[in-house]
CSV table of C-alpha atoms in Angstrom, one decimal:
chain,number,residue,atom,x,y,z
A,802,MET,CA,120.3,98.0,100.8
A,803,LEU,CA,120.1,96.8,97.2
A,804,GLY,CA,119.8,93.2,96.3
A,805,LEU,CA,117.7,90.6,94.5
A,806,SER,CA,114.9,88.5,96.0
A,807,LYS,CA,112.8,85.8,94.4
A,808,TRP,CA,109.2,86.8,93.7
A,809,GLY,CA,106.8,84.5,91.8
A,810,GLY,CA,109.7,82.7,90.2
A,811,LYS,CA,111.4,85.9,89.1
A,812,GLU,CA,114.2,87.9,90.8
A,813,GLN,CA,113.3,91.5,91.6
A,814,ARG,CA,115.4,94.4,92.9
A,815,ILE,CA,114.8,95.3,96.5
A,816,LEU,CA,113.9,99.0,96.7
A,817,HIS,CA,114.4,99.6,100.4
A,818,VAL,CA,114.7,97.7,103.7
A,819,ILE,CA,112.9,99.1,106.8
A,820,SER,CA,112.7,98.1,110.4
A,821,VAL,CA,109.2,97.1,111.5
A,822,SER,CA,107.6,98.4,114.7
A,823,GLY,CA,104.0,99.0,115.6
A,824,GLY,CA,101.3,100.1,113.2
A,825,GLU,CA,103.4,102.5,111.1
A,826,ALA,CA,104.0,99.8,108.5
A,827,THR,CA,100.3,99.3,107.7
A,828,GLU,CA,100.2,101.7,104.7
A,829,ILE,CA,103.5,100.2,103.3
A,830,LEU,CA,102.1,96.7,103.6
A,831,ASN,CA,99.0,97.7,101.7
A,832,THR,CA,100.7,99.5,98.8
A,833,TYR,CA,104.0,97.6,98.2
A,834,ARG,CA,105.0,94.1,97.4
A,835,TYR,CA,107.4,93.0,100.2
A,836,ALA,CA,109.4,90.2,101.7
A,837,TRP,CA,110.0,89.6,105.4
A,838,SER,CA,113.5,89.0,106.8
A,839,PRO,CA,114.0,85.7,108.5
A,840,ASP,CA,113.6,87.2,112.0
A,841,SER,CA,110.5,89.1,110.9
A,842,LYS,CA,111.9,92.4,112.1
A,843,GLU,CA,112.6,94.0,108.6
A,844,LEU,CA,110.8,94.2,105.3
A,845,ALA,CA,112.3,94.4,101.9
A,846,LEU,CA,110.1,96.6,99.7
A,847,LEU,CA,110.1,95.1,96.2
A,848,SER,CA,107.6,97.2,94.2
A,849,ARG,CA,104.3,99.0,94.5
A,850,SER,CA,101.2,96.8,94.3
A,851,ALA,CA,97.5,97.1,95.1
A,852,GLY,CA,97.5,94.0,97.3
A,853,TYR,CA,96.1,93.9,100.8
A,854,GLY,CA,98.0,91.2,102.8
A,855,LYS,CA,98.1,88.7,99.9
A,856,ASN,CA,101.8,89.2,99.0
A,857,TRP,CA,103.4,87.4,102.0
A,858,MET,CA,106.6,85.6,101.2
A,859,PRO,CA,109.8,84.8,103.1
A,860,PHE,CA,113.3,86.0,102.0
């Protein structure tokens, strides 16, 4: 799924949307900038980053 999401006042291309279940998303959350879907069941991967849990933002 491609689209644009606001991030820090800028729009960025969504790289990939994944379903979230269990602990398999831990590495993704540690290495990508991401945005949660409104129901908190999917993530939109925006870009790689070195953040650890500091990049939370809603769609």
